[in-house]
Coordinates of C-alpha atoms in Angstrom, one line a residue:
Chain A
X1 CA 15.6 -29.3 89.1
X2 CA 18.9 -29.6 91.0
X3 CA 21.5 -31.9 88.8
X4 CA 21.1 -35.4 91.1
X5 CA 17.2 -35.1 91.3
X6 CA 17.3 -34.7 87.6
X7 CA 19.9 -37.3 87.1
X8 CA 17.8 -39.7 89.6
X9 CA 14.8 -39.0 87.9
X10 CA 16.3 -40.2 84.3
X11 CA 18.2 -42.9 86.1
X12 CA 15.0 -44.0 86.5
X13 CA 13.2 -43.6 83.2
X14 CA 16.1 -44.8 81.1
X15 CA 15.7 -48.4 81.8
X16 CA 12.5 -48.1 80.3
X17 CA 12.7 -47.7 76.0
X18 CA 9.8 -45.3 75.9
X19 CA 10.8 -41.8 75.8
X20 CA 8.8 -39.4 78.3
X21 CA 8.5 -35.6 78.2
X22 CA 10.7 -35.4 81.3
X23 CA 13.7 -36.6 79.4
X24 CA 12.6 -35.1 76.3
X25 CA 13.1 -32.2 78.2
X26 CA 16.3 -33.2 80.0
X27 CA 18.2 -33.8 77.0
X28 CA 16.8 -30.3 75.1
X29 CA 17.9 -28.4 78.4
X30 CA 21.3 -30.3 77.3
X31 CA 21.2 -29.0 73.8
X32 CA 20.3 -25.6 74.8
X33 CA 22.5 -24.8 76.9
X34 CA 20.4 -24.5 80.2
X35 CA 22.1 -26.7 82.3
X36 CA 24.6 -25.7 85.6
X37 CA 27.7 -26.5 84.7
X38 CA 27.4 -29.3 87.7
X39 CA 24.1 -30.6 85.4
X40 CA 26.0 -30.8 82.6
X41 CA 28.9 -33.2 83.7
X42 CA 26.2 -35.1 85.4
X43 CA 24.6 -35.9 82.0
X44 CA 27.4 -36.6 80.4
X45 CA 28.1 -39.2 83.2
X46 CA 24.2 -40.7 82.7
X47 CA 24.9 -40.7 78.6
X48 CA 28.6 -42.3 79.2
X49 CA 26.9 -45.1 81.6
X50 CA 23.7 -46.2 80.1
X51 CA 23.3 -46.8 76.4
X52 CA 19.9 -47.0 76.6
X53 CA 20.0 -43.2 77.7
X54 CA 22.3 -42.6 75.4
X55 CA 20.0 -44.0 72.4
X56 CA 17.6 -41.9 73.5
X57 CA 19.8 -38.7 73.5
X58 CA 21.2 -39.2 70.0
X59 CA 17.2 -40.1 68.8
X60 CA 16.8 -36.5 70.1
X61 CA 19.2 -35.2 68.2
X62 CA 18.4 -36.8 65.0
X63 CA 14.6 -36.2 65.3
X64 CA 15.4 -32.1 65.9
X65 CA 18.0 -31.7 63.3
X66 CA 15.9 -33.8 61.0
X67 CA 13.0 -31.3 61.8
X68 CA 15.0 -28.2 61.1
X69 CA 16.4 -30.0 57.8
X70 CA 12.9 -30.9 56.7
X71 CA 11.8 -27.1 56.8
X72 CA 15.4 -26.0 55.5
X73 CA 14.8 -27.6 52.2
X74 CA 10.9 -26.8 52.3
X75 CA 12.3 -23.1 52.9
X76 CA 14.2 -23.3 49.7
X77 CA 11.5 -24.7 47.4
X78 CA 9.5 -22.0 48.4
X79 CA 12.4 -20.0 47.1
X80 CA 12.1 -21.7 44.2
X81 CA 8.2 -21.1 43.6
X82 CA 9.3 -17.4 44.2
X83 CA 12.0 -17.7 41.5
X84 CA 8.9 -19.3 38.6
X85 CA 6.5 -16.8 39.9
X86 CA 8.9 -13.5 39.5
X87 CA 9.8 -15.3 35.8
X88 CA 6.1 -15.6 34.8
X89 CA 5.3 -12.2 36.0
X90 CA 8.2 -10.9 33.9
X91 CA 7.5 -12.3 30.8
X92 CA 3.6 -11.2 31.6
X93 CA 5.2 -7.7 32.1
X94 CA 7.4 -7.9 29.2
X95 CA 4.9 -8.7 26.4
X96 CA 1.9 -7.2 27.9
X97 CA 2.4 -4.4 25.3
X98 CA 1.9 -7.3 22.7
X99 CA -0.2 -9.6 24.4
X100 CA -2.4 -6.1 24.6
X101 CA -1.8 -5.5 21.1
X102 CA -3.4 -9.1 19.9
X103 CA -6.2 -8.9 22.2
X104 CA -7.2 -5.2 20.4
X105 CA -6.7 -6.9 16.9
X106 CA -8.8 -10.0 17.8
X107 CA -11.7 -7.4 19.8
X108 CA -11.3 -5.8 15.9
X109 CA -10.9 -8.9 13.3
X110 CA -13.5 -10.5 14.9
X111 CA -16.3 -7.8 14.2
X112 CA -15.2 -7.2 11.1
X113 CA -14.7 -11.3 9.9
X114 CA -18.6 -11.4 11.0
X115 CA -19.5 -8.2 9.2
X116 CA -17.4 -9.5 5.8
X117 CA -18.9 -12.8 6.1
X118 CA -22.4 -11.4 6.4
X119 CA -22.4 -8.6 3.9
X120 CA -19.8 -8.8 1.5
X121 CA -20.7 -8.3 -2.2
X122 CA -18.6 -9.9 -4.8
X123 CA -17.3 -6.1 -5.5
X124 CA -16.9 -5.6 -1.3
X125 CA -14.8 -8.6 -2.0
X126 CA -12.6 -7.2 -4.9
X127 CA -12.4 -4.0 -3.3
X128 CA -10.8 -5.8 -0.1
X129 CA -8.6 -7.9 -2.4
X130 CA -7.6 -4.7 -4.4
X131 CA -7.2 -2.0 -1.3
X132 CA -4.3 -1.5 0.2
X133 CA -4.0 0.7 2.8
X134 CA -1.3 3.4 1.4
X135 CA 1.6 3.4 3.5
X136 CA 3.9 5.9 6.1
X137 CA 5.8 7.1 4.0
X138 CA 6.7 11.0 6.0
X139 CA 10.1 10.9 6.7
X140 CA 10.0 14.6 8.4
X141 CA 7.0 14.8 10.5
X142 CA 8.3 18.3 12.8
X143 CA 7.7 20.2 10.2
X144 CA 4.1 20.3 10.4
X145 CA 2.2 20.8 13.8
X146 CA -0.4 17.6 14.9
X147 CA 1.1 15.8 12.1
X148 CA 3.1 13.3 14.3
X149 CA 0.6 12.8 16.8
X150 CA -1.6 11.6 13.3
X151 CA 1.0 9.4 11.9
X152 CA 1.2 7.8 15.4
X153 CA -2.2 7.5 15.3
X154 CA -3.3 6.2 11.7
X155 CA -0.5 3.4 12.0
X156 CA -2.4 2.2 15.0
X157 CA -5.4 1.9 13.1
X158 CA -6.5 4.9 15.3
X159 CA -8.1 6.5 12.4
X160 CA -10.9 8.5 14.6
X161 CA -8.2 10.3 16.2
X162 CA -6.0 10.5 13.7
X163 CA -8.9 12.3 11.0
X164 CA -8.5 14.6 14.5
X165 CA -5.4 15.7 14.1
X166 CA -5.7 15.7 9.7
X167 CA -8.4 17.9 9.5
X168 CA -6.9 21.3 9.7
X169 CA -5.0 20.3 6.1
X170 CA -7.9 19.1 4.6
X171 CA -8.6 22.7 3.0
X172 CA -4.8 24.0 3.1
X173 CA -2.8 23.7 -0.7
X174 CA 0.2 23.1 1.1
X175 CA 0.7 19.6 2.9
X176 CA -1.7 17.3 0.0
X177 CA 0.1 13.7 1.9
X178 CA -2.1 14.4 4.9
X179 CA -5.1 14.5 2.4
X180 CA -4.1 11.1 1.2
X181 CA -3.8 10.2 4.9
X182 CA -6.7 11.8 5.8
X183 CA -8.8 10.3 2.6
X184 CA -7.5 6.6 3.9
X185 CA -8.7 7.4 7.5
X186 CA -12.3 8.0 5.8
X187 CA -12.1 4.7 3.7
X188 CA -11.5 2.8 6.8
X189 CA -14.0 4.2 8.9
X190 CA -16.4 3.7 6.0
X191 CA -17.2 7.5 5.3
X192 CA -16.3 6.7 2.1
X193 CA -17.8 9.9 0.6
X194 CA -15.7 12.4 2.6
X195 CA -12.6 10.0 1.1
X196 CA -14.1 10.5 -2.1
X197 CA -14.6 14.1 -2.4
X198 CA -10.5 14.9 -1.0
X199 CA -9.7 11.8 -3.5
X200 CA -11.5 14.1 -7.0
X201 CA -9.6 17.2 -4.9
X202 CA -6.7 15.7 -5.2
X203 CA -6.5 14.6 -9.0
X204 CA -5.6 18.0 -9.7
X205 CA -2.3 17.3 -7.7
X206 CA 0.1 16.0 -9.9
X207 CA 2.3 13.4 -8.4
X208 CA -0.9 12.2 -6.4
X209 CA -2.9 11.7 -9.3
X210 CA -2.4 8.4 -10.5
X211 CA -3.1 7.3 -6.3
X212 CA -6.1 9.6 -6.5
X213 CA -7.7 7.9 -10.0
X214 CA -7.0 4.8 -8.5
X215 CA -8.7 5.1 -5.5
X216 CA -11.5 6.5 -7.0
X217 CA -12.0 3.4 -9.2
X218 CA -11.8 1.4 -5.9
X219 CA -14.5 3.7 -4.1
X220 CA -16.9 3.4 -7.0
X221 CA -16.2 -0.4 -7.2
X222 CA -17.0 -0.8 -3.6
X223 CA -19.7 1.7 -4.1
X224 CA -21.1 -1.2 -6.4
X225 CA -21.0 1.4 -9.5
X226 CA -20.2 -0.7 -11.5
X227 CA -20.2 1.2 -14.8
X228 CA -18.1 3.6 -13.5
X229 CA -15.6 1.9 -12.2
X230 CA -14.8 0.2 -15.4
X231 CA -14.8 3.7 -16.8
X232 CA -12.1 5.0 -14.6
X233 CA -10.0 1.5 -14.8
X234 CA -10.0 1.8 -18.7
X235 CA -8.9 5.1 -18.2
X236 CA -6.3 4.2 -16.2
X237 CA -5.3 1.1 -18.3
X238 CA -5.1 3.9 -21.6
X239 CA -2.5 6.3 -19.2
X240 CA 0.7 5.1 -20.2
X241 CA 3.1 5.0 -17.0
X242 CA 0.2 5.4 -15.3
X243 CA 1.7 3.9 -11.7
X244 CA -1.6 1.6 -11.1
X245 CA -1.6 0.4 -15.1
X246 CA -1.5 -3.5 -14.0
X247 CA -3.7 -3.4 -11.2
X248 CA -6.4 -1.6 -13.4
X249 CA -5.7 -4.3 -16.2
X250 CA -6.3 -7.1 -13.8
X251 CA -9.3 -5.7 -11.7
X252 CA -11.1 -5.4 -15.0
X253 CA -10.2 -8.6 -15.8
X254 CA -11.6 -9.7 -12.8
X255 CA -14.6 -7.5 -13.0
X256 CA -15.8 -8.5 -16.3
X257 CA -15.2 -12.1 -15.9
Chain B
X1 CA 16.7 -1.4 49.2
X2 CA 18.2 0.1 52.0
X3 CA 17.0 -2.2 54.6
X4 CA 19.1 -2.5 57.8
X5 CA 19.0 -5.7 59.7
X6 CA 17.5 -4.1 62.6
X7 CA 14.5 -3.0 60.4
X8 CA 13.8 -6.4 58.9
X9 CA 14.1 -8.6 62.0
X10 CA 10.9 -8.8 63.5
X11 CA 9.0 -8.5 60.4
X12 CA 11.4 -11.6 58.6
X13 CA 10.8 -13.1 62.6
X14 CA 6.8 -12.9 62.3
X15 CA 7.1 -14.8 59.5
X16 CA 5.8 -12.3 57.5
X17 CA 5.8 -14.5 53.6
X18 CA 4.8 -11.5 51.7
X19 CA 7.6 -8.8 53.5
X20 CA 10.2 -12.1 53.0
X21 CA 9.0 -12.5 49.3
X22 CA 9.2 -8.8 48.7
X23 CA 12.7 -8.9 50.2
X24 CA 14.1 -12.2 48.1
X25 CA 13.1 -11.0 45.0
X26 CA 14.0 -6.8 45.4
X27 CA 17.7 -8.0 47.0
X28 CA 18.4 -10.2 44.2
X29 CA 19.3 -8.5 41.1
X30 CA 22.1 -6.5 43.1
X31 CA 23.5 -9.7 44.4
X32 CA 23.3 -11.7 40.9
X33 CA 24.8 -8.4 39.2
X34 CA 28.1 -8.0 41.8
X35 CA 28.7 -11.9 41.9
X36 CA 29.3 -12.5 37.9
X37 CA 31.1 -8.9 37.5
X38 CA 33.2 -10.4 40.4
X39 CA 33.5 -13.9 40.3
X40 CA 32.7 -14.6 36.6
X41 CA 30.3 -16.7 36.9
X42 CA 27.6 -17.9 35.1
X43 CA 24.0 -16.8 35.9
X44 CA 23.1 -19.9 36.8
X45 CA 25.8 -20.6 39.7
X46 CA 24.9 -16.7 40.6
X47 CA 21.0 -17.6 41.3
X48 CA 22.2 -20.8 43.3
X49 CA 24.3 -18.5 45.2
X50 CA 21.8 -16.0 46.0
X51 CA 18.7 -18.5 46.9
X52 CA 21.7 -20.3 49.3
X53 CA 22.7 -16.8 50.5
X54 CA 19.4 -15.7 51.2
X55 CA 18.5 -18.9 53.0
X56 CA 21.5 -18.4 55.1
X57 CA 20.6 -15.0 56.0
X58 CA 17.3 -15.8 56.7
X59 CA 18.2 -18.7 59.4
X60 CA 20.4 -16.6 60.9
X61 CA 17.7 -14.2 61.6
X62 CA 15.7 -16.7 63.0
X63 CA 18.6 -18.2 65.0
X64 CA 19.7 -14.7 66.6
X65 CA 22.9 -15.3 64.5
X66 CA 23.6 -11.4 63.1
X67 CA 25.4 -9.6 65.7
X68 CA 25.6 -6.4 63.8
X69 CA 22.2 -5.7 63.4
X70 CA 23.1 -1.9 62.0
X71 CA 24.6 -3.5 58.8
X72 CA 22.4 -3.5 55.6
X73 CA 20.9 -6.4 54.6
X74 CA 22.5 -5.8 51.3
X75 CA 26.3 -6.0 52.9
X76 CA 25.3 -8.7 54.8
X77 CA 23.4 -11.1 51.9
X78 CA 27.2 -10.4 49.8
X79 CA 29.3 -10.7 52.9
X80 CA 27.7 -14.5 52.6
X81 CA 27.6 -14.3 48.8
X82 CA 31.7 -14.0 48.5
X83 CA 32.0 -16.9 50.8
X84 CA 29.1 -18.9 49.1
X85 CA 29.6 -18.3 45.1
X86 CA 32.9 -20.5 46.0
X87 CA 30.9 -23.4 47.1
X88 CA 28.7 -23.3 44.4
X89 CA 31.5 -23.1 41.6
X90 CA 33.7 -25.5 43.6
X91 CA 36.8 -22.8 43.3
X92 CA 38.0 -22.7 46.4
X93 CA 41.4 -20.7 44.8
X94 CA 39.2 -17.3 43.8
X95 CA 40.5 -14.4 45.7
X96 CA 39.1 -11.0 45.2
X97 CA 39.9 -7.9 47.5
X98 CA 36.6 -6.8 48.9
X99 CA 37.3 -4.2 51.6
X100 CA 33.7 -3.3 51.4
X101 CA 32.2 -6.3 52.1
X102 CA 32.1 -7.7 55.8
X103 CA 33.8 -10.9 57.0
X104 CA 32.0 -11.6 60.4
X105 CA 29.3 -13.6 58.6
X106 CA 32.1 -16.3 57.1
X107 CA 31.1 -19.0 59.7
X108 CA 27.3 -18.4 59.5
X109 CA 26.6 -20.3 56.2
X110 CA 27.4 -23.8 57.5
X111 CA 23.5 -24.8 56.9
X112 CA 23.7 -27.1 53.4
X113 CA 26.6 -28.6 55.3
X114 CA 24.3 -31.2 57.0
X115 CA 21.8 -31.8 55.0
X116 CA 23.1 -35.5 53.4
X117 CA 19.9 -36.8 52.9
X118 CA 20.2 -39.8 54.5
X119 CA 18.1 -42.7 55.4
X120 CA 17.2 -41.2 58.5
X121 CA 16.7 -37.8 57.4
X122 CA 14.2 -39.8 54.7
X123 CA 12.3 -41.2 57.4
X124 CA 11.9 -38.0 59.4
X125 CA 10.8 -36.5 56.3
X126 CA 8.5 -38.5 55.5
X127 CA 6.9 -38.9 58.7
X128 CA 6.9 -34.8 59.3
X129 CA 4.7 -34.7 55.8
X130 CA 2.2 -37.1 57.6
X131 CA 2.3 -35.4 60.6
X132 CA -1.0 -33.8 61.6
X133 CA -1.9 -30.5 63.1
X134 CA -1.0 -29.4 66.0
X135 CA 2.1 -31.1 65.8
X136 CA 3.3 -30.0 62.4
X137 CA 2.7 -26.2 64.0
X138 CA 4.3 -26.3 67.3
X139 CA 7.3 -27.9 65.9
X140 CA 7.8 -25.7 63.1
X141 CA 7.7 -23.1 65.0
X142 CA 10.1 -24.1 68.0
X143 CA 12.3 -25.7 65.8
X144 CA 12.5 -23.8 62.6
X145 CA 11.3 -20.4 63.7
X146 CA 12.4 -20.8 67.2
X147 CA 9.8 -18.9 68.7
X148 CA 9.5 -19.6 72.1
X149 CA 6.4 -21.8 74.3
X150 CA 4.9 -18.4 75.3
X151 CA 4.6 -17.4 71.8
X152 CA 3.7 -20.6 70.3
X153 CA 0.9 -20.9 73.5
X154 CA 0.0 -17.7 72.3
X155 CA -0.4 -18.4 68.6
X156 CA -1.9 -21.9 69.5
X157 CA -4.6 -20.7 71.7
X158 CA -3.1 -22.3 74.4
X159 CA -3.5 -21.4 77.6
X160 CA 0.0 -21.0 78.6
X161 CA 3.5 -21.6 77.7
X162 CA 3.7 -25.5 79.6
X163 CA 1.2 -26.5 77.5
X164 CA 2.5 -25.7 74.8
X165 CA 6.1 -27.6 75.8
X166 CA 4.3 -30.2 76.7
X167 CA 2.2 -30.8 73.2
X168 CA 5.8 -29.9 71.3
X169 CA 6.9 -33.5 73.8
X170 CA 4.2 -35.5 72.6
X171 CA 4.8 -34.6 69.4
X172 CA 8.5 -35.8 69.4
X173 CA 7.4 -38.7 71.0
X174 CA 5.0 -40.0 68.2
X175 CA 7.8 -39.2 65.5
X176 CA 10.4 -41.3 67.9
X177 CA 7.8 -44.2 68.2
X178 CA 7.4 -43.8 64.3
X179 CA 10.6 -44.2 63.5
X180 CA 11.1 -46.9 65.3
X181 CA 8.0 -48.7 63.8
X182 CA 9.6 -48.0 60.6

């Protein structure tokens, strides 16, 4: 529209206090810069001359710049929500190992809380009180082949996969700490027989024994032989320096109380 | 990230929330690491940085601001960040030689200048939160994204570009006649 039309045309509208799309669009062809030169000076003159026009403009103005101020600041909350989200996935990231780690112990304690509830014995009982599972106590694990993979393994309570790896010493005279290992991998997957049979193997060793009688007093206990398990606990109570003397003496206690 | 500007733009343009995310979050540990080893600051005044940086560089695209589009986003997001981090930790006296980071951006982070929440700006905002559809879209996208009426006709369903300048006018005419009603 050439600059007096258009400048006739608002001359026109600007008396009246509505705003129309016409000079909504005037005043952005102001703003953007898509007026002649000629235009320009022309609407400066209209704005300079008529307040009412001029009310109008700066309303234009402050309606726009409110607009892009409003989505500005919405921009940078959504920043924000980008910011919480990255930090929750983080931490989820971080301690998904252990989050992992507590769901598998729940899936397993809560199996086993139902099966102790529902079938313990008063000797399942002692035997849980008394049992501890023996600890890792290999320092140098390269020395023997599989043995680190079962070490990894049984302290994950992996003991299927660890009696895997264990096997192959179960008849060698050479390693006997993967027996025990491989004896406490039975006990917890309840072949307690197979643990038994390396446990009577291994009295014969001699710095294992006193592990090995133990045990075997625990096995017979949870075995609900009764009789026998006082038998191997007086035993071991009469073994001076025996290394389980006071657990012996106080499981019999228990026992025959 | 080797991201140029020129790679970015029309994806950042679309308004593409998932590419933009992606981009926030993969430029930012860079930017937080080089602002505290430069500037010393603390992490907190380093994320304010960066979220204002990132703003900045993302109005710009929409604006047409960057005139070196070959420059990686990267450069450009710490050729703000030197300029910004002194805002944010109100020390206007740190100096650090940065040969490697450019200077043509220093004018183009002039955004949180003008936004003094005023009593106005209160009004419009709160009107703009009320404002229905298809107002809220045609504005936002002329305005904000500046796409143009052909693309926002396009996007609209409308069934060409004057309609779509003519529904952006009658939708700054009801916030005008709202704000003066309030």
């Amino acid at each position: 529209m050439p600059a007096k039309d258009q400048g006739n045309a608002s001359l026109g509208l600007i008396n009246n206090k509505n705003m129309s799309s016409e000079e909504f669009e005037y005043i952005e062809r102001f703003y953007e810069g898509d007026l002649t030169p000629e235009e320009q000076r022309e609407f400066e003159r209209i704005k300079s001359e008529n307040k009412e026009f001029a009310s109008k403009v700066s309303d234009y103005k402050q309606i726009v710049t409110g607009i892009q101020n409003f989505h500005q600041e919405k921009f940078l909350n959504k920043l924000d929500n980008w910011d919480r989200e990255e930090s929750k996935e983080n931490f989820f990231n971080t301690n998904r190992v252990y989050l992992r780690a507590a769901a598998a112990v729940l899936l397993i304690m809560i199996p086993i809380g139902i099966w102790l509830i529902t079938t313990s014995s008063p000797y399942q009982s002692l035997y849980q009180k008394y049992y501890q599972p023996y600890p890792d106590v290999v320092s140098n694990r390269s020395l023997e082949n599989n043995f680190q993979e079962a070490m990894e393994a049984y302290n994950n309570a992996q003991y299927e996969q660890a009696i895997s790896f264990l096997k192959p010493f179960r008849d060698s005279n050479e390693f006997p700490l993967a027996k025990i290992y491989l004896a406490e991998c039975y006990l917890n997957i309840d072949e307690t027989e197979s643990a038994k049979s390396i446990f009577i193997h291994l009295k014969k060793v001699s710095n294992i024994r006193d592990l090995a009688e133990w045990r075997l007093a625990l096995i017979n206990l949870r075995q609900a032989n009764v009789e026998a398990t006082k038998e191997l606990l007086n035993d071991i109570v009469n073994s001076p320096g025996h290394d389980y003397q006071a657990n012996a003496e106080e499981l019999l206690a228990e026992i025959e109380d | 990230m080797n991201y140029r500007i020129k790679d970015i733009e029309k994806d950042v343009k679309d308004g593409d929330d998932r590419f933009l995310r992606k981009l926030y979050l993969q430029s930012k540990p860079v930017f937080i690491k080089w602002v505290i080893w430069h500037f010393k600051c603390d992490d907190d005044d380093a994320k304010d940085a960066y979220q204002k940086s990132f703003s900045c560089f993302y109005f710009n695209i929409l604006n047409n601001k960057v005139k070196n589009k070959d420059i990686k986003v990267e450069t450009y997001l710490l050729g703000i960040g030197k300029n910004m981090i002194r805002k944010v930790t109100k020390k206007a006296s740190l100096s650090v030689a940065l040969d490697d980071v450019i200077d043509e951006v220093k004018d183009d982070f002039d955004y949180f200048e003008n936004q003094n929440q005023n009593h106005r700006q209160q009004q419009i905002n709160t009107i703009l939160e009320k404002l229905g559809e298809p107002c809220k879209s045609v504005l936002y996208q002329y305005y904000f994204l500046n796409y143009s009426h052909e693309s926002i006709a396009s996007r609209q369903g409308y069934k060409n570009e004057a309609v779509a300048k003519k529904k952006k006018f009658i939708c700054l005419q009801k916030i005008r006649e709202m704000l003066h009603l309030a």
